[in-house]
Structure formats: structure tokens, C-alpha cells
Amino acid sequence: GPGSRRVLILRGDAGMGKSALLGYLSEQLSGTEGRGRGWGVVSAVGVESEMELAYSGLHQLCAPLLDHLGELPPPQHDALATVFGLADGPAPDRFLVGLATLTLLAQAAEVRPLACVIDDALWLDHASAQIVGFVGRRLLAERIALVCAARTGTEGGALAGLPTMAVGGLGHSDARLLLLRNVYGPLDAGVIDQIITESHGNPLALLELPRTWRAAGHAGGYGL
């Protein structure tokens, strides 16, 4: 409804399909239904090798929106321009950078609804993670959504307290369906059950275990 928050952190172990969910969401939002316009989607992916580069993740997210930079109040404009290397000046206060990011998103959302999609949030540089958390706790506009994916076990830090949804393993029937759709060659029923048990419903493990077993010569009737 009006004023409802559209902020969600997807949490799950590696290989649970969080990135696939974000990709599906982006496709659904950016597509058009009937005569309606799709959402604008901006995205960022945390990169471990860039964790020491302040605001590198935020720059990924905001780069497509910088056409709106001139619409910001001068202090906010200068703050973002400085952290993105578009202007010289001392490092601005992070609260001001957070406000500027909120305003930039709001200006872009005036054109069409905007979704901010962030994958591998655990690898965001600290400054960007702080700003994403700041924005997430203050997003009240119905036309802006923020969806992040993060690993289980990283609940503290900058994104603490934001609405969370656990991404768990597949149930037995879904796991079996995924396995049979992606494995080539005969697969013994006992092997299928063992793979599903050992994978704990983790989609990536379901796809990798048969390859591992085949390479090791343990897959019984599985195409050896």
C-alpha cells in the first residue's frame, strides 16, 4: 500500500540461488506488462578485491543515475561528485553522502519506479555498505525498492535490522526435478536419493555432486 517499504535482504548459504532470484526479479521488473512501463533497475555486485576502495559499490549502483546529479541541492551534489571523483574536495560527511544518494534515487524514481538490486553484499566496501543500510532504513517511497543478497552468518554490520528473507534448500521433489533436468545419462535411483541427501537441497551442490562423483568414478550407473 502507499508508504509501504520495499526493502528486502535475501540471506542464504552459497549456492542457494540468491543470484538467480535477483536476476529473475530484475527481468520481471524491467519488462513491460500491457501498456505499463517497466521499472528502472540499477544494480551493484560486491567484489572482494574492491573492498578497500571506498564507494566503489555505490558508484556501480548510482552510475546510471548521474544524469540526475544536477537536480540535487548543492551540498548533496558536491558530496556525491566528490566521492565519485567528479570534483575535487575533502572527503564529505557520510551522512551527507547518504542523503545525496536518497535524493538521487528519489529523483530517478520520479521518471519511473526504481529497483536497486545488490548481489554479494558481503563484499561491498564498508562505505558503500553503510550508505546502502542508511538508504534501506529511510526508504519510504513506494516507487523505490531495494533488494540485496547476502550470505547467512553476515547478519551484523551495515545491513543489520533490515527486513530479511531466508533462502533455504529445495524440497525433495524439487531437488529431484532439478537433478533429472540437468544430468545426462542414466542415474540409479539410490544415487539420486544419496545426492539429494548430501546436497541438503542446495541447488549448486545438486548440479556439482554428480560431476564430482563421475570424475571420481563413484556414480555407479551414471554414464560411466
PDB file of C-alpha atoms in Angstrom:
ATOM      1  CA  GLY A   1       0.000   0.000   0.000  1.00  0.00           C
ATOM      2  CA  PRO A   2       1.002   3.673  -0.016  1.00  0.00           C
ATOM      3  CA  GLY A   3       4.106   4.284   2.061  1.00  0.00           C
ATOM      4  CA  SER A   4       4.932   0.567   2.330  1.00  0.00           C
ATOM      5  CA  ARG A   5       8.625  -0.221   2.437  1.00  0.00           C
ATOM      6  CA  ARG A   6      10.109  -2.243  -0.355  1.00  0.00           C
ATOM      7  CA  VAL A   7      13.356  -3.342   1.251  1.00  0.00           C
ATOM      8  CA  LEU A   8      14.457  -6.972   1.470  1.00  0.00           C
ATOM      9  CA  ILE A   9      17.703  -8.773   2.251  1.00  0.00           C
ATOM     10  CA  LEU A  10      17.858 -12.330   0.847  1.00  0.00           C
ATOM     11  CA  ARG A  11      20.054 -14.452   3.100  1.00  0.00           C
ATOM     12  CA  GLY A  12      21.262 -17.953   2.389  1.00  0.00           C
ATOM     13  CA  ASP A  13      24.325 -20.145   2.050  1.00  0.00           C
ATOM     14  CA  ALA A  14      26.498 -20.089  -1.062  1.00  0.00           C
ATOM     15  CA  GLY A  15      24.861 -21.890  -3.982  1.00  0.00           C
ATOM     16  CA  MET A  16      21.288 -21.483  -2.747  1.00  0.00           C
ATOM     17  CA  GLY A  17      20.263 -19.491  -5.831  1.00  0.00           C
ATOM     18  CA  LYS A  18      20.210 -15.949  -4.432  1.00  0.00           C
ATOM     19  CA  SER A  19      21.833 -14.535  -7.589  1.00  0.00           C
ATOM     20  CA  ALA A  20      19.338 -16.397  -9.766  1.00  0.00           C
ATOM     21  CA  LEU A  21      16.478 -14.902  -7.747  1.00  0.00           C
ATOM     22  CA  LEU A  22      17.900 -11.398  -8.173  1.00  0.00           C
ATOM     23  CA  GLY A  23      18.274 -11.966 -11.911  1.00  0.00           C
ATOM     24  CA  TYR A  24      14.682 -13.174 -12.184  1.00  0.00           C
ATOM     25  CA  LEU A  25      13.470 -10.182 -10.177  1.00  0.00           C
ATOM     26  CA  SER A  26      15.377  -7.747 -12.402  1.00  0.00           C
ATOM     27  CA  GLU A  27      13.905  -9.315 -15.542  1.00  0.00           C
ATOM     28  CA  GLN A  28      10.371  -9.199 -14.151  1.00  0.00           C
ATOM     29  CA  LEU A  29      10.642  -5.585 -13.028  1.00  0.00           C
ATOM     30  CA  SER A  30      12.308  -4.196 -16.133  1.00  0.00           C
ATOM     31  CA  GLY A  31       9.886  -5.923 -18.530  1.00  0.00           C
ATOM     32  CA  THR A  32       6.693  -4.240 -19.603  1.00  0.00           C
ATOM     33  CA  GLU A  33       3.212  -5.579 -18.949  1.00  0.00           C
ATOM     34  CA  GLY A  34       0.478  -4.419 -21.264  1.00  0.00           C
ATOM     35  CA  ARG A  35       0.728  -0.676 -21.660  1.00  0.00           C
ATOM     36  CA  GLY A  36       2.509  -0.165 -18.347  1.00  0.00           C
ATOM     37  CA  ARG A  37       6.118   0.946 -18.224  1.00  0.00           C
ATOM     38  CA  GLY A  38       8.630  -1.307 -16.561  1.00  0.00           C
ATOM     39  CA  TRP A  39      10.697  -0.368 -13.542  1.00  0.00           C
ATOM     40  CA  GLY A  40      14.140   1.085 -13.904  1.00  0.00           C
ATOM     41  CA  VAL A  41      16.719  -1.301 -12.442  1.00  0.00           C
ATOM     42  CA  VAL A  42      20.157  -0.301 -11.163  1.00  0.00           C
ATOM     43  CA  SER A  43      22.477  -2.910  -9.751  1.00  0.00           C
ATOM     44  CA  ALA A  44      25.765  -3.498  -7.996  1.00  0.00           C
ATOM     45  CA  VAL A  45      27.785  -6.605  -7.180  1.00  0.00           C
ATOM     46  CA  GLY A  46      30.142  -6.684  -4.234  1.00  0.00           C
ATOM     47  CA  VAL A  47      33.671  -7.546  -5.348  1.00  0.00           C
ATOM     48  CA  GLU A  48      36.117  -8.875  -2.772  1.00  0.00           C
ATOM     49  CA  SER A  49      39.115  -7.275  -4.486  1.00  0.00           C
ATOM     50  CA  GLU A  50      37.434  -3.843  -4.281  1.00  0.00           C
ATOM     51  CA  MET A  51      36.503  -3.947  -0.602  1.00  0.00           C
ATOM     52  CA  GLU A  52      39.221  -1.412   0.196  1.00  0.00           C
ATOM     53  CA  LEU A  53      38.030   1.036  -2.488  1.00  0.00           C
ATOM     54  CA  ALA A  54      35.626   3.374  -0.709  1.00  0.00           C
ATOM     55  CA  TYR A  55      32.313   3.926  -2.513  1.00  0.00           C
ATOM     56  CA  SER A  56      33.181   1.542  -5.384  1.00  0.00           C
ATOM     57  CA  GLY A  57      29.951  -0.417  -4.848  1.00  0.00           C
ATOM     58  CA  LEU A  58      27.884   2.745  -4.545  1.00  0.00           C
ATOM     59  CA  HIS A  59      29.392   4.017  -7.799  1.00  0.00           C
ATOM     60  CA  GLN A  60      28.214   0.831  -9.577  1.00  0.00           C
ATOM     61  CA  LEU A  61      24.704   1.426  -8.268  1.00  0.00           C
ATOM     62  CA  CYS A  62      24.480   5.148  -8.992  1.00  0.00           C
ATOM     63  CA  ALA A  63      26.478   5.487 -12.238  1.00  0.00           C
ATOM     64  CA  PRO A  64      23.393   5.066 -14.496  1.00  0.00           C
ATOM     65  CA  LEU A  65      21.592   7.781 -12.498  1.00  0.00           C
ATOM     66  CA  LEU A  66      24.214  10.532 -12.625  1.00  0.00           C
ATOM     67  CA  ASP A  67      22.175  12.429 -15.232  1.00  0.00           C
ATOM     68  CA  HIS A  68      20.093  13.488 -12.208  1.00  0.00           C
ATOM     69  CA  LEU A  69      23.112  14.753 -10.248  1.00  0.00           C
ATOM     70  CA  GLY A  70      22.427  18.351 -11.259  1.00  0.00           C
ATOM     71  CA  GLU A  71      18.971  18.154  -9.642  1.00  0.00           C
ATOM     72  CA  LEU A  72      20.446  17.722  -6.154  1.00  0.00           C
ATOM     73  CA  PRO A  73      20.847  20.563  -3.640  1.00  0.00           C
ATOM     74  CA  PRO A  74      24.416  21.949  -3.899  1.00  0.00           C
ATOM     75  CA  PRO A  75      25.814  20.313  -0.708  1.00  0.00           C
ATOM     76  CA  GLN A  76      24.453  16.897  -1.738  1.00  0.00           C
ATOM     77  CA  HIS A  77      25.622  17.371  -5.328  1.00  0.00           C
ATOM     78  CA  ASP A  78      29.121  18.238  -4.141  1.00  0.00           C
ATOM     79  CA  ALA A  79      29.218  15.259  -1.751  1.00  0.00           C
ATOM     80  CA  LEU A  80      28.410  12.692  -4.458  1.00  0.00           C
ATOM     81  CA  ALA A  81      30.537  14.436  -7.077  1.00  0.00           C
ATOM     82  CA  THR A  82      33.499  14.281  -4.682  1.00  0.00           C
ATOM     83  CA  VAL A  83      33.186  10.616  -3.656  1.00  0.00           C
ATOM     84  CA  PHE A  84      32.726   9.593  -7.310  1.00  0.00           C
ATOM     85  CA  GLY A  85      35.796  11.559  -8.407  1.00  0.00           C
ATOM     86  CA  LEU A  86      33.840  14.067 -10.471  1.00  0.00           C
ATOM     87  CA  ALA A  87      35.004  17.027  -8.384  1.00  0.00           C
ATOM     88  CA  ASP A  88      37.912  17.893  -6.101  1.00  0.00           C
ATOM     89  CA  GLY A  89      37.416  18.475  -2.414  1.00  0.00           C
ATOM     90  CA  PRO A  90      37.819  16.975   1.041  1.00  0.00           C
ATOM     91  CA  ALA A  91      36.055  13.710   1.821  1.00  0.00           C
ATOM     92  CA  PRO A  92      32.444  14.632   2.650  1.00  0.00           C
ATOM     93  CA  ASP A  93      30.500  13.544   5.706  1.00  0.00           C
ATOM     94  CA  ARG A  94      28.931  10.122   5.121  1.00  0.00           C
ATOM     95  CA  PHE A  95      25.560  11.304   6.403  1.00  0.00           C
ATOM     96  CA  LEU A  96      25.571  13.863   3.586  1.00  0.00           C
ATOM     97  CA  VAL A  97      26.541  11.165   1.072  1.00  0.00           C
ATOM     98  CA  GLY A  98      23.627   9.070   2.353  1.00  0.00           C
ATOM     99  CA  LEU A  99      21.185  11.948   1.970  1.00  0.00           C
ATOM    100  CA  ALA A 100      22.531  12.661  -1.503  1.00  0.00           C
ATOM    101  CA  THR A 101      22.072   9.019  -2.527  1.00  0.00           C
ATOM    102  CA  LEU A 102      18.489   9.055  -1.240  1.00  0.00           C
ATOM    103  CA  THR A 103      17.756  12.232  -3.193  1.00  0.00           C
ATOM    104  CA  LEU A 104      19.379  10.850  -6.353  1.00  0.00           C
ATOM    105  CA  LEU A 105      17.248   7.688  -6.164  1.00  0.00           C
ATOM    106  CA  ALA A 106      14.123   9.735  -5.497  1.00  0.00           C
ATOM    107  CA  GLN A 107      14.804  11.993  -8.488  1.00  0.00           C
ATOM    108  CA  ALA A 108      15.309   8.976 -10.758  1.00  0.00           C
ATOM    109  CA  ALA A 109      12.123   7.388  -9.385  1.00  0.00           C
ATOM    110  CA  GLU A 110      10.163  10.452 -10.455  1.00  0.00           C
ATOM    111  CA  VAL A 111      10.717   9.281 -14.042  1.00  0.00           C
ATOM    112  CA  ARG A 112       9.678   5.662 -13.382  1.00  0.00           C
ATOM    113  CA  PRO A 113       9.739   3.291 -10.388  1.00  0.00           C
ATOM    114  CA  LEU A 114      13.271   2.268  -9.467  1.00  0.00           C
ATOM    115  CA  ALA A 115      14.668  -1.002  -8.120  1.00  0.00           C
ATOM    116  CA  CYS A 116      18.144  -1.177  -6.589  1.00  0.00           C
ATOM    117  CA  VAL A 117      19.477  -4.745  -6.758  1.00  0.00           C
ATOM    118  CA  ILE A 118      22.704  -5.642  -4.950  1.00  0.00           C
ATOM    119  CA  ASP A 119      24.342  -9.053  -5.116  1.00  0.00           C
ATOM    120  CA  ASP A 120      27.166 -10.366  -2.897  1.00  0.00           C
ATOM    121  CA  ALA A 121      26.510  -7.592  -0.396  1.00  0.00           C
ATOM    122  CA  LEU A 122      29.051  -9.125   1.984  1.00  0.00           C
ATOM    123  CA  TRP A 123      31.809  -7.978  -0.422  1.00  0.00           C
ATOM    124  CA  LEU A 124      30.667  -4.356  -0.614  1.00  0.00           C
ATOM    125  CA  ASP A 125      33.250  -1.856   0.552  1.00  0.00           C
ATOM    126  CA  HIS A 126      32.407  -0.565   4.023  1.00  0.00           C
ATOM    127  CA  ALA A 127      31.470   2.949   2.892  1.00  0.00           C
ATOM    128  CA  SER A 128      29.024   1.646   0.279  1.00  0.00           C
ATOM    129  CA  ALA A 129      27.510  -0.877   2.697  1.00  0.00           C
ATOM    130  CA  GLN A 130      26.948   1.937   5.200  1.00  0.00           C
ATOM    131  CA  ILE A 131      25.160   4.050   2.586  1.00  0.00           C
ATOM    132  CA  VAL A 132      23.018   1.105   1.404  1.00  0.00           C
ATOM    133  CA  GLY A 133      21.982   0.443   5.009  1.00  0.00           C
ATOM    134  CA  PHE A 134      21.293   4.154   5.541  1.00  0.00           C
ATOM    135  CA  VAL A 135      19.097   4.251   2.427  1.00  0.00           C
ATOM    136  CA  GLY A 136      17.329   0.995   3.301  1.00  0.00           C
ATOM    137  CA  ARG A 137      16.310   2.298   6.721  1.00  0.00           C
ATOM    138  CA  ARG A 138      14.909   5.505   5.230  1.00  0.00           C
ATOM    139  CA  LEU A 139      13.182   4.320   2.067  1.00  0.00           C
ATOM    140  CA  LEU A 140       9.518   5.115   2.421  1.00  0.00           C
ATOM    141  CA  ALA A 141       8.717   5.964  -1.191  1.00  0.00           C
ATOM    142  CA  GLU A 142       6.510   3.406  -2.899  1.00  0.00           C
ATOM    143  CA  ARG A 143       8.366   3.934  -6.180  1.00  0.00           C
ATOM    144  CA  ILE A 144      11.748   2.714  -4.895  1.00  0.00           C
ATOM    145  CA  ALA A 145      12.706  -0.847  -3.937  1.00  0.00           C
ATOM    146  CA  LEU A 146      15.982  -2.172  -2.516  1.00  0.00           C
ATOM    147  CA  VAL A 147      16.800  -5.887  -2.692  1.00  0.00           C
ATOM    148  CA  CYS A 148      20.153  -7.299  -1.587  1.00  0.00           C
ATOM    149  CA  ALA A 149      21.614 -10.794  -1.408  1.00  0.00           C
ATOM    150  CA  ALA A 150      23.970 -11.722   1.413  1.00  0.00           C
ATOM    151  CA  ARG A 151      25.374 -14.868   2.995  1.00  0.00           C
ATOM    152  CA  THR A 152      23.926 -16.451   6.072  1.00  0.00           C
ATOM    153  CA  GLY A 153      26.147 -15.576   9.015  1.00  0.00           C
ATOM    154  CA  THR A 154      26.690 -11.945   7.980  1.00  0.00           C
ATOM    155  CA  GLU A 155      23.618 -10.593   9.786  1.00  0.00           C
ATOM    156  CA  GLY A 156      25.513  -7.884  11.657  1.00  0.00           C
ATOM    157  CA  GLY A 157      27.061  -4.811  10.136  1.00  0.00           C
ATOM    158  CA  ALA A 158      25.655  -2.100   7.927  1.00  0.00           C
ATOM    159  CA  LEU A 159      22.542  -4.006   6.797  1.00  0.00           C
ATOM    160  CA  ALA A 160      21.503  -5.089  10.288  1.00  0.00           C
ATOM    161  CA  GLY A 161      17.848  -4.629  11.100  1.00  0.00           C
ATOM    162  CA  LEU A 162      16.564  -4.539   7.534  1.00  0.00           C
ATOM    163  CA  PRO A 163      13.732  -6.940   6.555  1.00  0.00           C
ATOM    164  CA  THR A 164      15.181 -10.365   5.741  1.00  0.00           C
ATOM    165  CA  MET A 165      14.026 -13.465   3.890  1.00  0.00           C
ATOM    166  CA  ALA A 166      15.861 -16.774   4.259  1.00  0.00           C
ATOM    167  CA  VAL A 167      16.643 -18.627   1.028  1.00  0.00           C
ATOM    168  CA  GLY A 168      16.726 -22.289   2.002  1.00  0.00           C
ATOM    169  CA  GLY A 169      17.329 -25.559   0.200  1.00  0.00           C
ATOM    170  CA  LEU A 170      14.912 -27.207  -2.208  1.00  0.00           C
ATOM    171  CA  GLY A 171      12.442 -29.813  -1.015  1.00  0.00           C
ATOM    172  CA  HIS A 172      12.954 -33.440  -2.108  1.00  0.00           C
ATOM    173  CA  SER A 173      10.630 -33.319  -5.144  1.00  0.00           C
ATOM    174  CA  ASP A 174      12.021 -30.010  -6.446  1.00  0.00           C
ATOM    175  CA  ALA A 175      15.574 -31.207  -5.857  1.00  0.00           C
ATOM    176  CA  ARG A 176      14.881 -34.420  -7.800  1.00  0.00           C
ATOM    177  CA  LEU A 177      13.343 -32.433 -10.673  1.00  0.00           C
ATOM    178  CA  LEU A 178      16.339 -30.066 -10.875  1.00  0.00           C
ATOM    179  CA  LEU A 179      18.736 -33.007 -10.799  1.00  0.00           C
ATOM    180  CA  LEU A 180      16.991 -35.001 -13.528  1.00  0.00           C
ATOM    181  CA  ARG A 181      16.657 -31.950 -15.775  1.00  0.00           C
ATOM    182  CA  ASN A 182      20.381 -31.197 -15.632  1.00  0.00           C
ATOM    183  CA  VAL A 183      22.088 -34.579 -15.522  1.00  0.00           C
ATOM    184  CA  TYR A 184      22.815 -36.546 -18.672  1.00  0.00           C
ATOM    185  CA  GLY A 185      22.955 -40.323 -18.816  1.00  0.00           C
ATOM    186  CA  PRO A 186      21.334 -42.962 -16.595  1.00  0.00           C
ATOM    187  CA  LEU A 187      21.203 -42.260 -12.879  1.00  0.00           C
ATOM    188  CA  ASP A 188      20.397 -45.003 -10.376  1.00  0.00           C
ATOM    189  CA  ALA A 189      17.506 -44.253  -8.000  1.00  0.00           C
ATOM    190  CA  GLY A 190      19.733 -44.903  -4.980  1.00  0.00           C
ATOM    191  CA  VAL A 191      22.317 -42.460  -6.337  1.00  0.00           C
ATOM    192  CA  ILE A 192      19.608 -39.831  -6.860  1.00  0.00           C
ATOM    193  CA  ASP A 193      18.492 -40.139  -3.231  1.00  0.00           C
ATOM    194  CA  GLN A 194      22.070 -40.000  -1.955  1.00  0.00           C
ATOM    195  CA  ILE A 195      22.866 -36.876  -3.993  1.00  0.00           C
ATOM    196  CA  ILE A 196      19.713 -35.142  -2.709  1.00  0.00           C
ATOM    197  CA  THR A 197      20.570 -36.102   0.878  1.00  0.00           C
ATOM    198  CA  GLU A 198      24.184 -34.936   0.638  1.00  0.00           C
ATOM    199  CA  SER A 199      23.259 -31.691  -1.112  1.00  0.00           C
ATOM    200  CA  HIS A 200      20.782 -30.642   1.628  1.00  0.00           C
ATOM    201  CA  GLY A 201      18.693 -29.204  -1.199  1.00  0.00           C
ATOM    202  CA  ASN A 202      21.431 -26.743  -2.221  1.00  0.00           C
ATOM    203  CA  PRO A 203      20.873 -26.175  -5.986  1.00  0.00           C
ATOM    204  CA  LEU A 204      24.564 -25.659  -6.785  1.00  0.00           C
ATOM    205  CA  ALA A 205      25.528 -28.807  -4.873  1.00  0.00           C
ATOM    206  CA  LEU A 206      22.810 -30.775  -6.672  1.00  0.00           C
ATOM    207  CA  LEU A 207      24.421 -29.862 -10.001  1.00  0.00           C
ATOM    208  CA  GLU A 208      28.044 -30.266  -8.895  1.00  0.00           C
ATOM    209  CA  LEU A 209      27.882 -33.530  -6.923  1.00  0.00           C
ATOM    210  CA  PRO A 210      27.126 -35.802  -9.932  1.00  0.00           C
ATOM    211  CA  ARG A 211      30.048 -34.260 -11.861  1.00  0.00           C
ATOM    212  CA  THR A 212      32.336 -34.779  -8.890  1.00  0.00           C
ATOM    213  CA  TRP A 213      31.225 -38.369  -8.471  1.00  0.00           C
ATOM    214  CA  ARG A 214      31.568 -39.130 -12.170  1.00  0.00           C
ATOM    215  CA  ALA A 215      35.101 -37.720 -12.201  1.00  0.00           C
ATOM    216  CA  ALA A 216      35.957 -39.878  -9.178  1.00  0.00           C
ATOM    217  CA  GLY A 217      34.292 -42.982 -10.654  1.00  0.00           C
ATOM    218  CA  HIS A 218      31.707 -43.307  -7.879  1.00  0.00           C
ATOM    219  CA  ALA A 219      28.476 -42.656  -9.735  1.00  0.00           C
ATOM    220  CA  GLY A 220      27.501 -46.267 -10.366  1.00  0.00           C
ATOM    221  CA  GLY A 221      25.291 -46.384 -13.462  1.00  0.00           C
ATOM    222  CA  TYR A 222      25.679 -42.663 -14.096  1.00  0.00           C
ATOM    223  CA  GLY A 223      27.079 -42.639 -17.628  1.00  0.00           C
ATOM    224  CA  LEU A 224      30.412 -44.282 -16.780  1.00  0.00           C
TER     225      LEU A 224
END
